[in-house]
Short mmCIF file of C-alpha atoms in Angstrom, two decimals:
data_model
loop_
_atom_site.label_atom_id
_atom_site.label_comp_id
_atom_site.label_asym_id
_atom_site.label_seq_id
_atom_site.Cartn_x
_atom_site.Cartn_y
_atom_site.Cartn_z
CA MET L 114 0.00 0.00 0.00
CA ASP L 115 1.48 3.37 -1.00
CA SER L 116 1.46 6.50 1.08
CA LYS L 117 -1.70 7.95 -0.66
CA ASP L 118 -3.96 5.06 0.37
CA ARG L 119 -2.67 4.74 3.96
CA ALA L 120 -5.37 5.91 6.52
CA PRO L 121 -4.23 8.40 9.14
CA THR L 122 -3.96 6.86 12.54
CA ARG L 123 -4.87 9.74 14.92
CA GLY L 124 -6.55 13.10 15.40
CA TRP L 125 -7.93 15.32 12.68
CA GLY L 126 -6.14 13.41 10.02
CA ARG L 127 -8.33 10.37 10.56
CA PHE L 128 -11.52 12.51 10.67
CA LEU L 129 -10.64 14.33 7.41
CA HIS L 130 -9.80 11.07 5.74
CA PHE L 131 -13.22 9.69 6.76
CA LEU L 132 -15.03 12.75 5.32
CA GLY L 133 -13.06 12.47 2.10
CA ARG L 134 -14.30 8.96 1.52
CA HIS L 135 -17.74 9.12 3.23
CA TRP L 136 -18.75 12.76 2.85
CA TRP L 137 -22.46 12.05 2.38
CA GLN L 138 -22.67 10.16 5.69
CA GLY L 139 -21.08 13.12 7.51
CA ILE L 140 -23.61 15.57 6.13
CA ALA L 141 -26.50 13.30 7.19
CA ALA L 142 -25.11 13.07 10.73
CA VAL L 143 -24.85 16.85 11.03
CA ILE L 144 -28.45 17.30 9.84
CA ALA L 145 -29.71 14.71 12.37
CA GLY L 146 -27.84 16.45 15.20
CA VAL L 147 -29.36 19.83 14.37
CA ALA L 148 -32.87 18.31 14.29
CA LEU L 149 -32.33 16.68 17.69
CA ILE L 150 -31.19 19.97 19.28
CA ALA L 151 -34.22 21.81 17.83
CA GLN L 152 -36.57 19.19 19.31
CA LEU L 153 -35.01 19.55 22.76
CA VAL L 154 -35.33 23.36 22.71
CA SER L 155 -39.00 23.11 21.65
CA CYS L 156 -39.83 20.78 24.55
CA SER L 157 -38.16 23.01 27.12
CA THR L 158 -40.22 26.10 26.10
CA GLU L 159 -43.68 24.51 26.25
CA ALA L 160 -46.10 25.92 28.93
CA PRO L 161 -46.29 23.81 32.06
CA ASP L 162 -49.33 21.68 32.64
CA LYS L 163 -51.76 23.57 34.90
CA SER L 164 -54.24 20.77 35.37
CA PRO L 165 -54.67 19.55 38.97
CA GLN L 166 -52.37 16.72 39.87
CA PRO L 167 -53.49 13.58 41.63
CA ASN L 168 -54.13 13.99 45.38
CA VAL L 169 -54.16 17.82 45.15
CA VAL L 170 -56.99 19.69 46.94
CA ASN L 171 -57.71 23.10 45.40
CA GLY L 172 -59.51 25.46 47.76
CA ASN L 173 -59.43 27.03 51.21
CA CYS L 174 -56.32 26.51 53.30
CA ASN L 175 -58.46 25.11 56.11
CA VAL L 176 -59.48 22.08 54.01
CA LYS L 177 -58.26 18.83 55.50
CA GLY L 178 -57.57 15.58 53.67
CA ALA L 179 -55.43 12.50 54.22
CA ASP L 180 -52.30 12.26 52.09
CA SER L 181 -53.31 15.33 50.12
CA PHE L 182 -51.31 18.39 49.16
CA ILE L 183 -53.41 21.53 49.77
CA VAL L 184 -53.23 24.40 47.27
CA CYS L 185 -54.33 27.54 49.18
CA ASN L 186 -56.79 29.81 47.39
CA ASN L 187 -57.82 31.73 50.53
CA ASN L 188 -58.72 35.26 49.42
CA SER L 189 -60.69 36.21 52.51
CA ALA L 190 -59.46 39.35 54.33
CA ALA L 191 -58.11 39.07 57.86
CA THR L 192 -60.57 39.94 60.59
CA PRO L 193 -59.83 43.53 61.68
CA ALA L 194 -58.93 44.15 65.30
CA ALA L 195 -60.72 46.54 67.62
CA ARG L 196 -60.12 50.18 66.68
CA LEU L 197 -61.23 52.83 69.18
CA GLU L 198 -61.59 56.54 68.51
CA VAL L 199 -62.99 59.36 70.61
CA THR L 200 -65.88 60.96 68.73
CA GLU L 201 -67.08 63.39 71.40
CA LEU L 202 -65.65 64.85 74.60
CA SER L 203 -67.17 67.49 76.85
CA VAL L 204 -66.43 68.54 80.40
CA GLY L 205 -68.31 70.66 82.91
CA ILE L 206 -69.87 70.87 86.34
CA ARG L 207 -72.75 68.41 86.66
CA LYS L 208 -74.90 67.02 89.43
CA ALA L 209 -73.35 63.59 89.47
CA VAL L 210 -70.99 63.47 92.45
CA ARG L 211 -71.85 61.49 95.54
CA SER L 212 -70.59 63.09 98.72
CA THR L 213 -70.78 62.82 102.49
CA TRP L 214 -70.69 65.64 105.03
CA THR L 215 -67.79 65.24 107.42
CA GLU L 216 -69.48 66.45 110.61
CA GLU L 217 -71.69 63.91 112.37
CA GLU L 218 -74.51 66.32 113.21
CA VAL L 219 -74.69 67.62 109.63
CA ARG L 220 -74.58 64.07 108.26
CA LYS L 221 -77.63 63.21 110.35
CA GLU L 222 -79.49 66.22 108.98
CA TYR L 223 -78.61 65.74 105.30
CA GLY L 224 -78.40 61.96 105.23
CA GLU L 225 -75.50 59.57 104.96
CA GLU L 226 -74.85 60.52 101.35
CA THR L 227 -76.00 63.26 99.04
CA VAL L 228 -75.50 64.03 95.35
CA GLY L 229 -73.58 67.22 94.71
CA TYR L 230 -72.08 69.13 91.81
CA GLY L 231 -68.61 68.57 90.46
CA PRO L 232 -66.50 68.28 87.27
CA VAL L 233 -67.70 65.51 84.95
CA LEU L 234 -66.11 64.29 81.72
CA ASP L 235 -68.64 63.01 79.19
CA VAL L 236 -66.95 60.75 76.61
CA THR L 237 -68.26 58.98 73.50
CA ILE L 238 -66.05 56.35 71.88
CA LYS L 239 -66.57 54.43 68.65
CA ASN L 240 -65.15 50.97 68.04
CA SER L 241 -64.90 50.81 64.24
CA GLY L 242 -63.01 47.50 64.28
CA GLY L 243 -64.30 43.99 63.85
CA LEU L 244 -63.67 42.80 67.41
CA ALA L 245 -64.93 43.89 70.81
CA THR L 246 -62.42 45.13 73.35
CA LEU L 247 -62.32 45.79 77.08
CA ALA L 248 -60.78 48.81 78.81
CA SER L 249 -59.42 47.93 82.22
CA ARG L 250 -57.94 51.19 83.50
CA ILE L 251 -58.20 54.96 83.28
CA SER L 252 -55.08 57.03 83.79
CA VAL L 253 -55.17 60.78 84.46
CA THR L 254 -51.93 62.78 84.42
CA PHE L 255 -52.28 66.16 86.10
CA SER L 256 -49.93 68.84 84.78
CA GLN L 257 -51.59 71.58 86.84
CA ALA L 258 -53.73 71.44 89.98
CA PHE L 259 -54.14 74.47 92.24
CA HIS L 260 -56.67 76.39 94.28
CA LEU L 261 -57.40 80.02 93.56
CA GLU L 262 -56.53 82.49 96.30
CA PRO L 263 -59.14 83.15 99.01
CA CYS L 264 -59.36 86.90 98.54
CA VAL L 265 -62.28 87.16 100.99
CA PRO L 266 -61.35 84.82 103.86
CA VAL L 267 -64.15 82.75 105.38
CA GLY L 268 -64.31 79.25 106.70
CA GLY L 269 -65.40 76.83 109.33
CA PRO L 270 -64.95 73.29 110.57
CA LEU L 271 -67.33 71.71 108.07
CA GLY L 272 -66.41 69.99 104.84
CA VAL L 273 -67.62 67.45 102.31
CA SER L 274 -65.87 64.20 101.47
CA ALA L 275 -66.55 63.71 97.74
CA ASN L 276 -66.67 60.33 96.06
CA TYR L 277 -65.07 61.09 92.69
CA ASP L 278 -63.99 58.46 90.16
CA ILE L 279 -60.62 60.19 90.05
CA ALA L 280 -59.97 61.81 93.44
CA ILE L 281 -57.33 64.54 93.63
CA PRO L 282 -55.41 64.51 96.92
CA GLU L 283 -56.04 67.51 99.15
CA PRO L 284 -54.00 69.61 99.17
CA PRO L 285 -52.89 68.84 95.59
CA PRO L 286 -49.34 67.46 95.37
CA ALA L 287 -46.62 68.92 93.18
CA THR L 288 -47.30 68.39 89.49
CA PRO L 289 -47.07 66.34 87.42
CA PHE L 290 -48.73 63.45 89.23
CA VAL L 291 -50.83 60.51 88.04
CA VAL L 292 -54.06 59.03 89.41
CA THR L 293 -55.42 55.75 88.00
CA LYS L 294 -58.63 53.81 88.43
CA ASP L 295 -59.49 50.22 87.51
CA VAL L 296 -62.60 50.00 85.34
CA ALA L 297 -64.41 47.47 83.16
CA TYR L 298 -65.68 49.24 80.06
CA GLU L 299 -66.61 47.01 77.13
CA PHE L 300 -66.67 48.41 73.60
CA PRO L 301 -68.56 46.14 71.14
CA SER L 302 -67.49 46.14 67.50
CA ASN L 303 -68.99 48.76 65.18
CA LYS L 304 -70.81 50.57 67.98
CA TYR L 305 -70.68 53.80 69.95
CA GLU L 306 -70.33 53.69 73.74
CA ARG L 307 -70.70 56.59 76.16
CA PHE L 308 -69.41 56.90 79.73
CA THR L 309 -68.81 59.63 82.28
CA LEU L 310 -65.89 60.24 84.59
CA THR L 311 -65.97 62.49 87.65
CA ILE L 312 -62.77 64.23 88.73
CA GLY L 313 -62.27 66.42 91.78
CA PRO L 314 -60.73 66.87 95.24
CA LYS L 315 -61.24 64.27 97.95
CA LEU L 316 -62.32 66.94 100.41
CA ILE L 317 -64.20 70.19 99.74
CA ALA L 318 -63.64 72.39 102.77
CA ASP L 319 -66.22 74.94 103.83
CA GLY L 320 -64.87 78.25 102.58
CA GLY L 321 -62.42 76.56 100.20
CA THR L 322 -61.77 78.26 96.88
CA PRO L 323 -62.36 76.61 93.49
CA LEU L 324 -59.77 74.10 92.30
CA ILE L 325 -58.43 74.33 88.73
CA PHE L 326 -56.71 71.41 87.04
CA VAL L 327 -55.27 70.55 83.64
CA ALA L 328 -55.01 66.83 82.90
CA ASP L 329 -54.40 64.27 80.14
CA VAL L 330 -56.88 61.40 80.23
CA GLU L 331 -56.02 57.98 78.77
CA LEU L 332 -57.98 54.75 78.46
CA ILE L 333 -55.90 51.59 78.78
CA GLN L 334 -57.15 48.42 77.08
CA ASP L 335 -56.61 44.87 78.27
CA GLY L 336 -53.73 44.30 75.87
CA GLY L 337 -51.94 47.39 77.14
CA SER L 338 -52.65 49.69 74.21
CA LYS L 339 -53.60 53.25 75.16
CA LEU L 340 -56.26 55.56 73.78
CA LYS L 341 -55.79 59.26 74.40
CA VAL L 342 -59.19 60.59 75.44
CA GLY L 343 -58.13 64.22 75.58
CA ARG L 344 -56.42 67.03 77.45
CA VAL L 345 -58.91 68.91 79.61
CA ALA L 346 -58.94 72.05 81.76
CA VAL L 347 -61.59 72.21 84.47
CA VAL L 348 -62.61 74.21 87.53
CA ASP L 349 -64.71 72.82 90.38
CA THR L 350 -67.27 74.61 92.53
CA GLY L 351 -65.21 75.05 95.66
CA GLY L 352 -66.96 75.76 98.96
CA HIS L 353 -66.71 79.55 99.19
CA PRO L 354 -69.95 81.46 99.95
CA TYR L 355 -68.81 84.57 98.01
CA PHE L 356 -66.95 82.94 95.11
CA TYR L 357 -68.79 80.20 93.20
CA PRO L 358 -70.45 79.35 89.86
CA ASP L 359 -74.16 79.94 89.43
CA GLY L 360 -76.12 79.25 86.25
CA GLY L 361 -73.29 79.75 83.79
CA LYS L 362 -71.91 82.81 85.56
CA TRP L 363 -69.73 83.40 88.60
CA VAL L 364 -70.69 85.07 91.83
CA ILE L 365 -67.76 87.18 93.10
CA GLU L 366 -68.78 89.24 96.11
CA ARG L 367 -67.26 91.43 98.84
CA VAL L 368 -64.14 92.33 96.89
CA ASP L 369 -64.25 95.81 98.41
CA ASP L 370 -60.69 96.92 99.23
CA ASP L 371 -57.56 97.27 97.16
CA GLU L 372 -55.90 94.18 98.59
CA ALA L 373 -58.87 92.01 97.71
CA ARG L 374 -58.88 93.43 94.18
CA ARG L 375 -55.16 92.79 93.76
CA CYS L 376 -55.76 89.25 95.00
CA MET L 377 -58.47 88.70 92.40
CA GLY L 378 -56.12 90.18 89.80
CA ARG L 379 -53.64 87.40 90.59
CA ASN L 380 -56.42 84.83 90.20
CA ARG L 381 -57.32 86.41 86.88
CA GLN L 382 -53.76 85.99 85.59
CA LYS L 383 -53.58 82.33 86.63
CA VAL L 384 -56.89 81.52 84.94
CA ARG L 385 -55.90 83.42 81.81
CA GLU L 386 -52.67 81.43 81.46
CA VAL L 387 -54.64 78.18 81.59
CA VAL L 388 -57.38 79.07 79.09
CA GLU L 389 -54.88 80.43 76.57
CA GLU L 390 -53.02 77.11 76.32
CA ASP L 391 -53.52 75.43 72.93
CA GLY L 392 -55.09 72.01 72.54
CA LEU L 393 -57.26 72.04 75.67
CA VAL L 394 -60.89 71.02 76.02
CA LEU L 395 -62.16 73.76 78.36
CA SER L 396 -65.13 73.44 80.65
CA ALA L 397 -67.77 76.11 80.13
CA GLU L 398 -67.36 77.15 83.77
CA LEU L 399 -63.63 77.81 83.34
CA SER L 400 -64.24 79.96 80.26
CA SER L 401 -66.94 81.82 82.15
CA LEU L 402 -64.59 82.33 85.10
CA ALA L 403 -61.98 83.94 82.83
CA THR L 404 -64.62 86.36 81.59
CA SER L 405 -65.82 87.20 85.11
CA LEU L 406 -62.30 87.87 86.38
CA ALA L 407 -61.49 90.23 83.51
CA GLN L 408 -62.86 93.13 85.59
CA PHE L 409 -59.85 92.82 87.89
CA ALA L 410 -57.26 93.59 85.19
#
């Protein structure tokens, strides 16, 4: 065999020798390879089968079934929690305070208990959520609490022990101070609820001047969340025979000498500073007091 007919023994030489003698078989192999690759690409791009598979439960996630895979189609919205908001808040002197005279002979004459006048908060709250909630505590933070000056001194041994929901110590301590009360107010879902809260001094002394206080009221729910009811400024009736509210106005009598007028001028300034504070819910009696004291400017 001469050198022209000898087949290469390795590498590209053998492959080129094969194509030279069997070129038509090489072309057919290339065409078959291209067709196979095209078929594989076509299969990989087909849309997946969306039909339910065996043992698959389509529906709500709460469906139960043995040996079944659950496909969750739960589109229901989560139940909303309780959501409280104060829709109305007013404060003023009302006849809603139970009290007891401190002297035995007076108690016998007037009875063991009587209903007197004092500051009352009237609150309306809406629960716009989907669940009921329970309020377990009321917290009142006093930023101011003081008596006006007794410009016309009077007085005696008598006094009234008042049964307020929130009782301010007498004399009032240094501010700020907090007084709390355990309650049990239930607020049903999607309803309005109204309640009242009385606030005032534990003891109203005969001849005592009106007490003014500024306080932030909060309602604390069972879970610990807090609802700000409001920031209020209130004056009580006091026990002074010549300085007291009467039918929307104030009786201020026997302020005859210069010292008494200067004293009332100091009371005027204190009241003015309170009513001019922004963001307060003022009682009608406190606003009226500011107007009545303006004469002592």
